[in-house]
Each structure stands twice: as C-alpha cells, then as structure tokens.
Amino acid sequence: MNNIFKYTAIVLVLLSAGACTMFEPLDENLLGEDRLNIDPVFAEGLLLNGYDEMPNQYSFSDVATDDAVNNVVNNYTRMATGEWNSQNTPTSRWGQYEQILYVNNFLDVIDNVFWKRDTITNQLFKERMRGEAIALRAIRHFWILQEHGGKNNSGELLGIPYISELLSFDADFNIPRLGFQETVNRINTDLEEALEYLPMDWDGDLAKRPSRYNDIDAERYQFVFGSSQDGRVSGRIIKAIQAKLNILAASPAFLNGSGDNYQIAANILGGLLNDNGGVVGLDPNGLTNFYDFPNGTRNFPEVLWRENVYSSAWVEEANFPPSLNGDGAVNPTQNLVDAFPMLDGTPFSTSHPDYDAANPYTNRDPRLALYILYNGNDLNGRVINTGVGGGSDEVDKVQGKSTRSGFYMKKLVAPGLVISNDGSTTTTEKMSIYLRYTDLYLLLAEAANELGGPDNMVDGMSARTIIGAIRSRAGVGLSNGDAYLSSITSKADMRELIRNERRLELCFEGYRMYDLRRWGILDNTPNAKGAKYNGANYTILNVESRIYGDNANYGPIPQNEIVKFNKLEQNQGW
C-alpha cells in the first residue's frame, strides 16, 4: 500500500507543478490528455483515484441506529429523527461514481501506455492494472447498490446505473437504473473477469497465480505481482466482495431469502475461510481496537484489506469524555448495552441471578467493558463517572461535550492517548479498514443457518461452531460451556443470535445501518435509551426518537440527480 501513496504523491507534484508558476507556460508544455498516453506515472494516477474515499469504520453512521446517538445535532441525527429525505442524504454513496469514471478513463488509455521496456513485463503490468481497475469498478458499484438499490413506485426491485465505459464531459449521463438482479450480475461479471488477472495474495507465491500466468517465468511474475503491491485489490478481496454481494442479494429486503444467493455466498466463504484455517483460523485476539499493532508489525491477522497506517489523534479528540479534553461525540445507547449477554452467555435480564441493579455491568460479556465506557469504567486507569457527581462527564452536564446517554464510545479510541489542556496531544497509529475476517465468519454463519439451520455444515463450519468460537474468544459462556448456545435448535433462534453477535462484534464500525436495512427492519428501530447513575442505582433515560418510515430500508437517490436525469427512477416513498 505504501506504493499507492508514493505514486499518488508523485502525481500530485506533477499536477501542481504547472499551477504554481506566475508565467504563461510554453505551448509545447501543454500536454493535456496526451500525457496520459506517454507518462505511465501520470496514467496510473487515474487508477489510484479508484482507491480513494473508500467506506471504512470511521463513518460513525451507528449514531443513526439504535446503537448510539451523537451529542450534537448532525445530519445523522436529523436522518434518525424523521428528517431523512432525498435532499438530506448523509449515507449517500452516489458520489462514488466519480471513482468509477476515473477507472473507466484508465481502462481507456491503458493499452496506449508503455509501462516497461520489456514486452512481456509490459503486458503483465497492463493485465495486472486492468484487473485492478475492473475490480475497483465492480466494488464501487457494489457499495452504491448497497445504499441505493430498492423498489420504485411500482414495487419493482431496481439496482443502479452500471457505468462500464469512459464517458466524456459531453456524453449522455442520463442513464436508467438496471434491475436489481441485473446489477448484481454486472458486478459479478466484472469481479470474475478481474480474477483472471489478479493473484489471490500479493506475496509472489506461484501457487496462487491465475492460470494465464503459468508459463511466465518466476522472476518476471514476482516482479509484477509480488509483495511490493500489497494493499491493492487482490483475488481474496474480490471473493470477499462477491460473498458480501450475494448475501446482500439473498437478504430479506432484496431477493427475500433466495437460496441460490445464500448458497453462492456460502460456497465462496467456505473456501476463503478454510484458506484462513476454518473456525480454528479465527484470530484469537479479534479486533477490539484499531491502534495496538501486534509484535511491532502493522498487520492484524483479522484484517483482510485496509488503508495505509497513519498517525493521528482525531478519533480521540472527537470521542474522549470532556474530562480528558475530548468532545464526547459518539454516545452508545442503553439498547446496545442491553444487547451484551450475561457472562454465562444467556441474554441480559434484570431477573438473572447474577444481575445487580447497583452494578449492572458486572457479570457481563467482557466485550462490554472493552467497547463501551460506562459509569465507573476507565481509559488506561482514568476512571470515568457519568452519573451524579461525575463533573463534566455527567449526563448532559456540558452541552455539546457531555454524553447524552450515560455512555461514551471506547472501542475505536486509544485509551493511553493524552490530550493536554493546551490542546497538544500524543498520537497513535491508525488504519481505515475495508474488510475484516470476523465479518466474513458471521456472514458464513448467516448463510449456513438460512440454508439448513444451526448445524448445517459448509466446508466443516456451521453457524453453531462459528458463533461458539466468536463467543468463546470473547470470554462468554466459558463457565458453563455456553449452555445458551447449546440450547438453540431452530433456524429462527439462531438467526437472532447471529444478528446480535454482528451487532456486538462490529459495533461502531458502520455495519449496523446496512444490516438493519438488508434485513428489512430499519423502519422498526426502537427509540434510543440511556441510563444515569443517581448514587444508588440507574435511571433509564429516553434520549432520542427513532423515526423511520416504511421506505427506510432503501436509501433515496439524491434529489438533484433525479432532477437532472429524467431516466432515473426514485425509490419508493422518497
């Protein structure tokens, strides 16, 4: 991935060089678009634009669900409280067509550029980058489909416009939406083609190369497809996206439980995760934070695809409690707290024999203490009190700084980071994550269960074994062998447990909004609750309404696009 930023920096320098002069450039320096055909670095800049602005865990869209609220009014707040409309579209991904146009432009010039003097190596570079561009085009369309696929006013399930060619500035951009399944097919066709060109991993392993390169000598192959390209889209990433695409298509809001799509997803995930070691390959440490890099490396076994690592304190500045000089922005809800089971694995209940009204966070799933800063929990030994006497950290104490729900987010922040009173900070290394394995394991559990129930095996894995491994890793149910999980026998009950485990494992990472929508239940989101300690016990708070109409499971197409292009059909109810 370092190469991506190296080349991007070069391109930015080249682009800015002409803009900084006070003199008129000579005519012979005005290369314009012709430069794309003679300068490989300049041309590759188009491809690298395809890697920009990818959805990652820092969207904080969970504040528009039942998992969190924001402590100031923002577009997500308006979205969740009844102001979501086609002119206020905070989750919109329509702008990702910009990256699609860049990669289509790259595909239009790729054959004109000489990438290397050696003919064979030149062809290998062309094919590798062609595969990247086609894959990125498909992935961008997938993310747009996830947000904007839906039913029109006639109830027909529609996808999105699929742009697979270069469109010049004067081209006809008035392109109708394809049917939903046709969009899925187009995305998958591009992904399949990309697999012909790209290796499973960027490690130069000849066993993982596409068959078209079987006759290429090892030195040439490893030069073009070796570890120096790590961070670019790979065959493994493509297969993960194919699985997510088919899970989306199979989900209730779309093709309503299509066995075919669940089976396709299960087959892909079974192969991918067996390559990762099956259930045993589940990273024993999981991913409870995004700042502790194991053994001094910058890689997590849990992470399949990520951005470059960078140093920053912005997440902590935004989300630390005010007593630690943060803005306390993301406030988890009591709804989410109640989703964490008791330590023995049974669902949380005030009637559980281990429940203590004065200490409701004891004898609970250990992930609760890792992910949520509740009253009496700490950040690197710095205890935070959100109840009476908690100072600036108390509920609603300081407008725009203090929690509204009685909780602060702990999961994404580095607890040891210091924000001084003068505004200076220490920093930590961070990374934006695009794909991670726990998500994929949970998707396989979902597909396997829908196909045949809790014990249906897919390549040696079932919903029960996967959920058992995830809960065991978290420290849940160890004292009783997870009797609650063992008691589940029906597909419906396992479905609810899988959904709850997704909620816990992936909280605050931007998954919740899209899970609720594909399951067809965002419109049934309960109001956000909170809790405040009054010195003896906790009072439940009504924090924020959740007002989603029956059109909420399909996001709107931005109204300005509908106005400009009359062939675009808006989703029902927007």
Coordinates of C-alpha atoms in Angstrom, one line a residue:
M1 CA 0.0 0.0 0.0
N2 CA 3.0 2.3 0.5
N3 CA 3.5 2.3 -3.3
I4 CA 0.0 3.6 -3.8
F5 CA 0.8 6.7 -1.7
K6 CA 4.2 7.1 -3.3
Y7 CA 2.7 7.2 -6.7
T8 CA -0.1 9.5 -5.6
A9 CA 2.4 11.9 -4.2
I10 CA 4.3 11.9 -7.5
V11 CA 1.1 12.6 -9.4
L12 CA 0.1 15.4 -7.1
V13 CA 3.5 17.0 -7.6
L14 CA 3.2 16.7 -11.3
L15 CA -0.3 18.2 -11.2
S16 CA 0.7 21.1 -9.0
A17 CA 3.9 22.0 -10.8
G18 CA 2.3 24.0 -13.6
A19 CA -0.2 25.7 -11.3
C20 CA 2.5 27.4 -9.1
T21 CA 4.2 29.4 -11.8
M22 CA 3.4 33.1 -12.5
F23 CA 4.4 32.8 -16.1
E24 CA 2.5 31.7 -19.1
P25 CA 3.5 28.1 -20.0
L26 CA 5.0 27.4 -23.4
D27 CA 2.8 25.7 -25.9
E28 CA 5.0 22.7 -26.0
N29 CA 4.4 22.1 -22.3
L30 CA 0.6 21.9 -22.7
L31 CA 0.4 18.1 -23.0
G32 CA -3.1 17.8 -21.6
E33 CA -4.7 14.5 -22.0
D34 CA -2.0 13.4 -24.4
R35 CA 0.2 13.0 -21.4
L36 CA -1.9 10.0 -20.3
N37 CA -0.6 8.1 -23.3
I38 CA 3.1 8.7 -22.7
D39 CA 3.6 9.0 -19.0
P40 CA 2.9 5.8 -17.0
V41 CA 3.0 7.5 -13.6
F42 CA 0.5 10.1 -14.8
A43 CA -1.7 7.4 -16.3
E44 CA -1.6 5.3 -13.2
G45 CA -2.9 8.3 -11.2
L46 CA -6.3 7.6 -12.7
L47 CA -6.2 4.1 -11.3
L48 CA -5.1 5.2 -7.9
N49 CA -8.1 7.6 -7.8
G50 CA -10.1 4.4 -7.7
Y51 CA -8.6 3.6 -4.3
D52 CA -9.7 7.0 -2.8
E53 CA -12.6 7.6 -0.4
M54 CA -13.5 4.0 0.4
P55 CA -16.1 3.3 3.1
N56 CA -14.5 2.4 6.3
Q57 CA -15.1 2.0 10.1
Y58 CA -15.0 5.7 10.7
S59 CA -18.3 6.7 9.2
F60 CA -20.0 6.7 12.6
S61 CA -23.4 6.0 11.0
D62 CA -24.2 4.0 14.1
V63 CA -25.5 7.2 15.7
A64 CA -28.4 7.0 13.3
T65 CA -29.3 3.5 14.5
D66 CA -30.4 2.0 17.9
D67 CA -26.7 1.6 18.9
A68 CA -25.7 5.2 19.5
V69 CA -26.6 8.9 19.4
N70 CA -24.4 11.9 18.7
N71 CA -24.1 14.5 21.5
V72 CA -24.7 17.4 19.0
V73 CA -27.3 17.6 16.2
N74 CA -25.8 16.5 12.9
N75 CA -27.1 15.1 9.6
Y76 CA -27.2 11.5 11.1
T77 CA -29.3 12.9 14.0
R78 CA -31.7 14.5 11.5
M79 CA -31.8 11.3 9.5
A80 CA -32.8 9.2 12.5
T81 CA -35.4 11.6 13.9
G82 CA -37.5 12.0 10.8
E83 CA -35.7 14.4 8.5
W84 CA -34.2 11.8 6.2
N85 CA -35.2 12.7 2.7
S86 CA -33.9 12.9 -0.8
Q87 CA -32.3 16.3 -0.2
N88 CA -30.7 15.3 3.1
T89 CA -28.8 12.1 2.3
P90 CA -26.0 11.6 4.8
T91 CA -25.4 8.0 3.9
S92 CA -25.5 8.6 0.2
R93 CA -22.8 6.9 -1.9
W94 CA -23.8 8.3 -5.3
G95 CA -20.6 10.3 -5.3
Q96 CA -18.7 7.0 -5.7
Y97 CA -19.5 7.2 -9.4
E98 CA -16.6 9.7 -9.6
Q99 CA -14.1 7.0 -8.8
I100 CA -15.8 4.7 -11.4
L101 CA -15.3 7.4 -14.0
Y102 CA -11.6 7.6 -13.1
V103 CA -11.0 3.8 -13.5
N104 CA -13.0 3.8 -16.8
N105 CA -10.8 6.5 -18.1
F106 CA -7.7 4.5 -17.0
L107 CA -9.1 1.4 -18.9
D108 CA -9.5 3.6 -22.0
V109 CA -5.8 4.6 -22.1
I110 CA -4.1 1.6 -20.5
D111 CA -3.2 -0.1 -23.9
N112 CA -1.6 3.1 -25.1
V113 CA 1.0 3.4 -22.3
F114 CA 4.4 1.7 -22.3
W115 CA 4.7 0.6 -18.7
K116 CA 8.1 -1.3 -19.1
R117 CA 10.5 -1.7 -22.0
D118 CA 10.5 -5.5 -21.8
T119 CA 7.5 -6.6 -23.9
I120 CA 6.4 -9.5 -21.6
T121 CA 6.8 -7.4 -18.4
N122 CA 4.9 -4.6 -20.1
Q123 CA 2.0 -6.9 -20.8
L124 CA 2.0 -8.2 -17.3
F125 CA 1.7 -4.7 -15.9
K126 CA -1.2 -4.0 -18.3
E127 CA -3.1 -7.1 -17.2
R128 CA -2.5 -6.6 -13.5
M129 CA -3.7 -3.0 -13.6
R130 CA -6.6 -3.9 -15.9
G131 CA -7.7 -6.4 -13.3
E132 CA -7.4 -3.8 -10.5
A133 CA -9.4 -1.3 -12.4
I134 CA -12.2 -3.7 -13.3
A135 CA -12.3 -5.0 -9.7
L136 CA -12.5 -1.4 -8.3
R137 CA -15.3 -0.5 -10.7
A138 CA -17.3 -3.5 -9.5
I139 CA -16.6 -2.8 -5.8
R140 CA -17.7 0.8 -6.2
H141 CA -20.9 -0.3 -7.9
F142 CA -21.5 -2.8 -5.0
W143 CA -21.2 -0.1 -2.4
I144 CA -23.6 2.2 -4.4
L145 CA -26.0 -0.7 -4.8
Q146 CA -25.9 -1.4 -1.0
E147 CA -27.1 2.2 -0.4
H148 CA -29.4 2.9 -3.3
G149 CA -30.8 -0.3 -4.5
G150 CA -34.6 -0.5 -3.9
K151 CA -38.1 -0.6 -5.1
N152 CA -39.6 2.0 -7.4
N153 CA -43.1 3.4 -7.1
S154 CA -44.5 0.3 -8.9
G155 CA -42.8 -2.0 -6.5
E156 CA -40.2 -3.2 -8.9
L157 CA -36.8 -4.0 -7.3
L158 CA -34.2 -1.9 -9.1
G159 CA -30.5 -1.7 -8.9
I160 CA -28.4 1.2 -10.1
P161 CA -26.9 2.6 -13.4
Y162 CA -23.9 0.5 -14.3
I163 CA -21.2 2.6 -16.0
S164 CA -18.6 0.4 -17.7
E165 CA -17.2 2.7 -20.3
L166 CA -15.4 6.1 -20.5
L167 CA -17.9 9.0 -20.5
S168 CA -16.5 12.3 -21.8
F169 CA -17.7 15.6 -20.4
D170 CA -20.3 15.9 -23.2
A171 CA -21.6 12.3 -23.0
D172 CA -25.2 11.4 -22.2
F173 CA -25.2 10.8 -18.4
N174 CA -29.0 10.3 -18.4
I175 CA -28.7 6.5 -17.7
P176 CA -31.6 4.4 -16.3
R177 CA -31.3 2.1 -13.4
L178 CA -30.9 -1.6 -14.2
G179 CA -33.0 -4.2 -12.5
F180 CA -31.6 -5.4 -9.1
Q181 CA -30.6 -8.8 -10.3
E182 CA -29.1 -7.5 -13.5
T183 CA -27.0 -5.1 -11.4
V184 CA -25.8 -8.0 -9.3
N185 CA -24.9 -9.9 -12.4
R186 CA -23.0 -7.0 -13.9
I187 CA -21.0 -6.5 -10.7
N188 CA -20.2 -10.2 -10.6
T189 CA -19.2 -10.3 -14.2
D190 CA -16.6 -7.7 -13.6
L191 CA -15.4 -9.4 -10.5
E192 CA -15.0 -12.7 -12.3
E193 CA -13.0 -11.0 -15.1
A194 CA -10.7 -9.3 -12.6
L195 CA -10.0 -12.8 -11.0
E196 CA -8.5 -13.8 -14.3
Y197 CA -5.7 -11.2 -13.9
L198 CA -5.1 -10.9 -10.1
P199 CA -3.4 -13.3 -7.7
M200 CA -5.1 -14.4 -4.5
D201 CA -2.5 -12.6 -2.5
W202 CA 0.3 -10.1 -3.2
D203 CA 3.1 -12.4 -2.0
G204 CA 4.6 -13.7 -5.3
D205 CA 3.5 -17.2 -4.4
L206 CA 3.4 -19.0 -7.8
A207 CA 0.8 -21.4 -6.5
K208 CA -1.7 -18.5 -6.1
R209 CA -1.2 -17.1 -9.6
P210 CA -4.0 -17.1 -12.1
S211 CA -3.7 -19.9 -14.7
R212 CA -3.0 -17.4 -17.5
Y213 CA 0.5 -16.8 -16.0
N214 CA 1.5 -20.4 -15.6
D215 CA 4.1 -20.1 -18.4
I216 CA 5.6 -16.8 -17.1
D217 CA 9.0 -17.2 -15.5
A218 CA 9.0 -16.7 -11.7
E219 CA 11.3 -13.6 -11.7
R220 CA 9.0 -11.6 -14.0
Y221 CA 5.8 -12.8 -12.3
Q222 CA 7.1 -11.9 -8.8
F223 CA 8.4 -8.5 -10.0
V224 CA 4.9 -7.5 -11.1
F225 CA 2.7 -9.4 -8.6
G226 CA 5.0 -9.6 -5.5
S227 CA 4.7 -8.2 -2.0
S228 CA 5.5 -4.6 -3.2
Q229 CA 1.9 -4.4 -4.4
D230 CA 0.4 -5.4 -1.1
G231 CA -2.6 -3.2 -0.3
R232 CA -4.0 -3.3 -3.8
V233 CA -7.2 -5.2 -4.5
S234 CA -6.4 -9.0 -4.7
G235 CA -8.2 -12.2 -5.6
R236 CA -9.0 -12.8 -2.0
I237 CA -10.6 -9.4 -1.6
I238 CA -12.6 -9.9 -4.8
K239 CA -14.0 -13.2 -3.4
A240 CA -14.9 -11.5 -0.2
I241 CA -16.8 -8.8 -2.1
Q242 CA -18.6 -11.5 -4.2
A243 CA -19.7 -13.1 -0.9
K244 CA -21.0 -9.9 0.5
L245 CA -22.8 -9.1 -2.8
N246 CA -24.6 -12.4 -2.7
I247 CA -25.5 -12.1 1.0
L248 CA -27.0 -8.7 0.2
A249 CA -29.0 -10.2 -2.7
A250 CA -30.2 -13.0 -0.5
S251 CA -31.3 -10.8 2.4
P252 CA -35.0 -10.3 3.1
A253 CA -35.2 -6.7 1.8
F254 CA -34.0 -7.7 -1.6
L255 CA -34.5 -11.2 -3.0
N256 CA -36.2 -12.3 0.2
G257 CA -34.1 -15.3 1.2
S258 CA -33.0 -16.6 -2.2
G259 CA -31.4 -20.0 -1.5
D260 CA -29.3 -19.6 -4.7
N261 CA -27.6 -16.4 -3.4
Y262 CA -27.1 -17.8 0.1
Q263 CA -25.5 -21.0 -1.5
I264 CA -23.2 -18.9 -3.7
A265 CA -22.1 -16.9 -0.7
A266 CA -21.6 -20.0 1.4
N267 CA -19.5 -21.7 -1.2
I268 CA -17.3 -18.6 -1.6
L269 CA -16.9 -18.0 2.1
G270 CA -16.3 -21.7 2.9
G271 CA -13.3 -21.7 0.5
L272 CA -12.0 -18.4 1.7
L273 CA -12.3 -19.1 5.4
N274 CA -10.8 -22.6 5.1
D275 CA -7.8 -21.0 3.5
N276 CA -7.7 -19.0 6.7
G277 CA -7.8 -22.2 8.8
G278 CA -11.6 -22.6 9.2
V279 CA -13.0 -21.9 12.6
V280 CA -9.6 -22.5 14.2
G281 CA -8.3 -19.7 12.0
L282 CA -10.4 -17.1 13.7
D283 CA -8.0 -14.6 15.1
P284 CA -7.9 -15.4 18.8
N285 CA -7.4 -11.7 19.6
G286 CA -10.1 -10.4 17.4
L287 CA -10.1 -6.7 16.8
T288 CA -11.1 -4.9 20.0
N289 CA -9.2 -1.8 18.9
F290 CA -7.5 -0.2 15.9
Y291 CA -4.3 1.1 17.4
D292 CA -2.3 -1.8 19.0
F293 CA -0.2 -3.3 16.3
P294 CA 0.9 -6.9 17.3
N295 CA 4.6 -7.7 17.6
G296 CA 5.6 -4.3 16.3
T297 CA 4.1 -5.1 12.9
R298 CA 1.5 -3.1 11.1
N299 CA -0.7 -6.1 10.2
F300 CA -3.6 -7.8 12.0
P301 CA -4.5 -11.4 11.2
E302 CA -8.1 -10.2 11.5
V303 CA -7.7 -7.5 8.7
L304 CA -8.1 -8.6 5.1
W305 CA -8.0 -5.1 3.4
R306 CA -7.0 -1.8 4.9
E307 CA -5.7 1.7 4.1
N308 CA -2.1 2.8 4.9
V309 CA -1.3 3.3 8.6
Y310 CA -1.1 6.9 9.7
S311 CA -0.5 8.8 13.0
S312 CA -3.4 10.9 14.4
A313 CA -5.4 11.8 17.4
W314 CA -8.6 12.8 15.7
V315 CA -10.7 9.9 16.8
E316 CA -9.8 10.5 20.5
E317 CA -10.2 14.3 20.2
A318 CA -13.7 13.7 18.8
N319 CA -14.8 11.0 21.3
F320 CA -12.9 11.2 24.6
P321 CA -15.0 12.3 27.5
P322 CA -14.7 16.1 28.2
S323 CA -12.7 15.4 31.4
L324 CA -10.0 14.1 29.1
N325 CA -10.4 17.1 26.8
G326 CA -12.4 15.3 24.1
D327 CA -15.7 16.2 22.5
G328 CA -17.6 13.0 23.6
A329 CA -19.3 12.8 20.2
V330 CA -20.5 9.2 19.9
N331 CA -22.7 8.0 22.8
P332 CA -23.6 4.3 22.9
T333 CA -27.2 3.6 23.9
Q334 CA -28.7 1.5 26.7
N335 CA -30.2 -0.5 23.8
L336 CA -26.7 -1.6 22.8
V337 CA -25.6 -2.2 26.4
D338 CA -28.6 -4.5 26.9
A339 CA -27.6 -6.5 23.8
F340 CA -24.4 -7.7 25.6
P341 CA -25.3 -11.0 27.3
M342 CA -24.6 -12.1 30.8
L343 CA -21.2 -13.7 31.4
D344 CA -22.6 -17.2 31.2
G345 CA -23.9 -16.5 27.7
T346 CA -27.6 -16.0 28.5
P347 CA -29.3 -12.9 27.2
F348 CA -29.1 -9.9 29.5
S349 CA -32.0 -9.8 32.0
T350 CA -32.7 -8.0 35.2
S351 CA -34.2 -11.2 36.6
H352 CA -30.9 -13.1 36.1
P353 CA -29.5 -14.3 39.4
D354 CA -26.2 -12.6 38.7
Y355 CA -27.8 -9.2 38.0
D356 CA -27.1 -6.4 40.4
A357 CA -29.1 -3.2 39.9
A358 CA -26.4 -1.1 41.6
N359 CA -23.7 -2.7 39.4
P360 CA -25.4 -3.7 36.2
Y361 CA -22.2 -4.0 34.2
T362 CA -20.7 -6.8 36.4
N363 CA -21.0 -10.5 35.4
R364 CA -21.4 -9.4 31.7
D365 CA -19.9 -10.2 28.4
P366 CA -16.3 -8.9 28.6
R367 CA -16.7 -7.1 25.3
L368 CA -19.0 -4.6 27.1
A369 CA -16.0 -3.3 29.1
L370 CA -13.8 -3.2 26.0
Y371 CA -16.2 -1.4 23.7
I372 CA -18.3 1.0 25.9
L373 CA -17.2 3.5 28.5
Y374 CA -19.9 3.1 31.2
N375 CA -20.1 4.7 34.6
G376 CA -17.1 3.5 36.6
N377 CA -15.2 2.1 33.6
D378 CA -11.8 3.5 32.7
L379 CA -9.5 4.6 30.0
N380 CA -6.0 3.4 30.8
G381 CA -6.7 3.7 34.5
R382 CA -8.5 7.0 34.2
V383 CA -12.0 6.3 35.7
I384 CA -14.9 8.0 34.1
N385 CA -18.1 8.7 36.0
T386 CA -21.2 9.6 34.0
G387 CA -23.7 9.7 36.9
V388 CA -24.3 12.3 39.7
G389 CA -21.1 13.9 40.8
G390 CA -19.3 13.0 37.5
G391 CA -18.4 16.6 36.7
S392 CA -18.1 17.4 33.0
D393 CA -18.6 13.7 32.2
E394 CA -22.0 13.5 33.8
V395 CA -25.0 13.1 31.5
D396 CA -26.0 16.4 29.8
K397 CA -23.6 18.4 32.0
V398 CA -21.8 20.4 29.3
Q399 CA -23.8 21.0 26.1
G400 CA -22.0 19.6 23.0
K401 CA -19.4 17.8 25.1
S402 CA -21.0 15.5 27.7
T403 CA -22.8 12.3 27.0
R404 CA -26.5 12.3 26.4
S405 CA -26.9 8.6 27.0
G406 CA -24.7 8.0 30.0
F407 CA -22.1 6.2 27.9
Y408 CA -19.0 7.1 25.8
M409 CA -17.5 5.1 23.0
K410 CA -14.4 3.2 24.0
K411 CA -13.9 0.7 21.1
L412 CA -12.2 2.9 18.5
V413 CA -10.2 5.2 20.8
A414 CA -6.6 4.6 22.1
P415 CA -7.1 4.7 25.9
G416 CA -3.5 5.8 26.6
L417 CA -3.5 8.8 24.4
V418 CA -3.2 12.2 26.2
I419 CA -4.9 15.4 25.1
S420 CA -3.4 18.2 27.1
N421 CA -5.2 21.3 28.4
D422 CA -3.2 23.4 26.0
G423 CA -4.5 21.4 23.0
S424 CA -1.4 19.4 22.3
T425 CA -1.7 15.7 22.0
T426 CA 0.2 12.5 21.7
T427 CA -0.8 10.4 18.7
T428 CA -1.3 6.8 17.8
E429 CA -1.1 4.9 14.6
K430 CA -4.5 4.2 12.9
M431 CA -5.8 2.5 9.9
S432 CA -9.0 2.6 7.9
I433 CA -10.4 -0.9 7.4
Y434 CA -12.3 -2.0 4.4
L435 CA -12.7 -5.8 5.0
R436 CA -12.1 -8.0 8.1
Y437 CA -12.5 -11.6 8.8
T438 CA -15.0 -11.6 11.7
D439 CA -17.5 -10.0 9.4
L440 CA -16.9 -12.8 6.9
Y441 CA -17.2 -15.6 9.5
L442 CA -20.5 -14.1 10.7
L443 CA -21.8 -13.9 7.1
L444 CA -21.0 -17.6 6.6
A445 CA -22.8 -18.4 9.8
E446 CA -25.8 -16.4 8.5
A447 CA -25.8 -18.1 5.1
A448 CA -25.3 -21.6 6.6
N449 CA -28.1 -21.2 9.0
E450 CA -30.5 -19.9 6.4
L451 CA -29.6 -22.8 4.1
G452 CA -30.1 -25.6 6.7
G453 CA -30.3 -24.4 10.3
P454 CA -27.8 -24.1 13.2
D455 CA -25.8 -27.3 12.5
N456 CA -25.8 -27.2 8.7
M457 CA -22.1 -27.7 7.7
V458 CA -20.4 -25.7 5.0
D459 CA -16.8 -26.8 4.4
G460 CA -16.6 -28.0 8.0
M461 CA -18.1 -24.9 9.6
S462 CA -21.7 -24.3 10.8
A463 CA -23.5 -21.4 12.4
R464 CA -23.1 -23.1 15.8
T465 CA -19.4 -23.7 15.5
I466 CA -18.7 -20.2 14.3
I467 CA -20.8 -18.4 16.9
G468 CA -19.3 -20.7 19.5
A469 CA -15.8 -19.7 18.5
I470 CA -16.6 -16.0 18.5
R471 CA -18.3 -16.1 21.9
S472 CA -15.5 -18.3 23.4
R473 CA -12.9 -15.8 22.1
A474 CA -14.8 -13.0 23.9
G475 CA -14.9 -15.0 27.1
V476 CA -18.6 -15.6 27.1
G477 CA -20.2 -18.8 28.5
L478 CA -16.9 -20.4 29.5
S479 CA -18.0 -21.4 32.9
N480 CA -21.0 -23.5 31.6
G481 CA -19.8 -24.4 28.2
D482 CA -22.1 -21.9 26.7
A483 CA -25.3 -23.7 27.6
Y484 CA -27.4 -21.0 26.0
L485 CA -25.8 -21.6 22.6
S486 CA -26.3 -25.3 23.1
S487 CA -30.0 -24.8 23.8
I488 CA -30.6 -23.2 20.4
T489 CA -32.2 -25.6 17.9
S490 CA -34.3 -23.6 15.5
K491 CA -33.2 -21.5 12.5
A492 CA -35.2 -18.5 13.8
D493 CA -33.5 -18.5 17.2
M494 CA -30.0 -18.9 15.7
R495 CA -30.8 -16.1 13.2
E496 CA -31.4 -13.8 16.1
L497 CA -28.3 -14.8 17.9
I498 CA -26.2 -14.3 14.7
R499 CA -27.7 -10.9 14.3
N500 CA -26.9 -10.0 17.9
E501 CA -23.3 -11.2 17.5
R502 CA -22.9 -9.0 14.4
R503 CA -24.3 -6.1 16.5
L504 CA -21.7 -6.6 19.2
E505 CA -18.6 -7.6 17.3
L506 CA -19.0 -4.9 14.6
C507 CA -20.4 -2.1 16.7
F508 CA -19.4 1.5 15.8
E509 CA -17.9 0.3 12.5
G510 CA -20.7 1.3 10.2
Y511 CA -22.2 -2.2 9.7
R512 CA -25.4 -1.8 11.8
M513 CA -27.2 0.6 9.4
Y514 CA -26.7 -1.7 6.4
D515 CA -27.5 -4.8 8.3
L516 CA -30.8 -3.4 9.6
R517 CA -31.7 -2.3 6.1
R518 CA -30.9 -5.5 4.3
W519 CA -32.8 -7.4 7.0
G520 CA -35.8 -5.1 6.3
I521 CA -36.1 -3.8 9.8
L522 CA -34.7 -0.3 10.0
D523 CA -38.2 1.0 10.0
N524 CA -38.8 -0.9 13.3
T525 CA -35.8 0.7 15.0
P526 CA -36.7 1.4 18.7
N527 CA -36.1 4.8 20.3
A528 CA -32.6 5.4 21.8
K529 CA -32.4 4.9 25.5
G530 CA -29.7 5.8 28.1
A531 CA -29.0 5.4 31.8
K532 CA -27.9 7.7 34.6
Y533 CA -26.5 6.7 37.9
N534 CA -28.2 8.6 40.7
G535 CA -26.0 7.5 43.5
A536 CA -27.7 4.2 44.4
N537 CA -29.0 2.7 41.1
Y538 CA -29.6 3.6 37.5
T539 CA -32.5 5.6 36.0
I540 CA -33.4 4.7 32.4
L541 CA -33.5 7.8 30.1
N542 CA -35.4 8.5 26.9
V543 CA -32.7 10.0 24.8
E544 CA -33.8 10.3 21.2
S545 CA -36.6 9.2 19.0
R546 CA -36.0 6.9 16.0
I547 CA -38.4 7.9 13.3
Y548 CA -38.0 5.8 10.2
G549 CA -40.8 5.3 7.7
D550 CA -41.6 2.1 5.8
N551 CA -39.4 3.4 2.9
A552 CA -36.3 3.5 5.1
N553 CA -34.8 0.1 4.1
Y554 CA -34.0 1.5 0.7
G555 CA -32.0 4.8 0.7
P556 CA -33.0 7.6 -1.6
I557 CA -31.2 8.7 -4.7
P558 CA -30.2 12.3 -4.2
Q559 CA -32.9 14.6 -5.5
N560 CA -30.6 16.7 -7.5
E561 CA -29.7 13.6 -9.6
I562 CA -33.4 12.9 -10.1
V563 CA -34.0 16.5 -11.3
K564 CA -31.1 16.4 -13.7
F565 CA -31.7 13.0 -15.2
N566 CA -35.3 12.0 -16.0
K567 CA -34.4 8.4 -16.8
L568 CA -33.5 7.8 -13.1
E569 CA -36.4 6.4 -11.0
Q570 CA -36.5 7.4 -7.4
N571 CA -37.0 4.7 -4.7
Q572 CA -40.5 4.3 -3.3
G573 CA -41.5 6.8 -0.7
W574 CA -38.8 9.4 -1.4

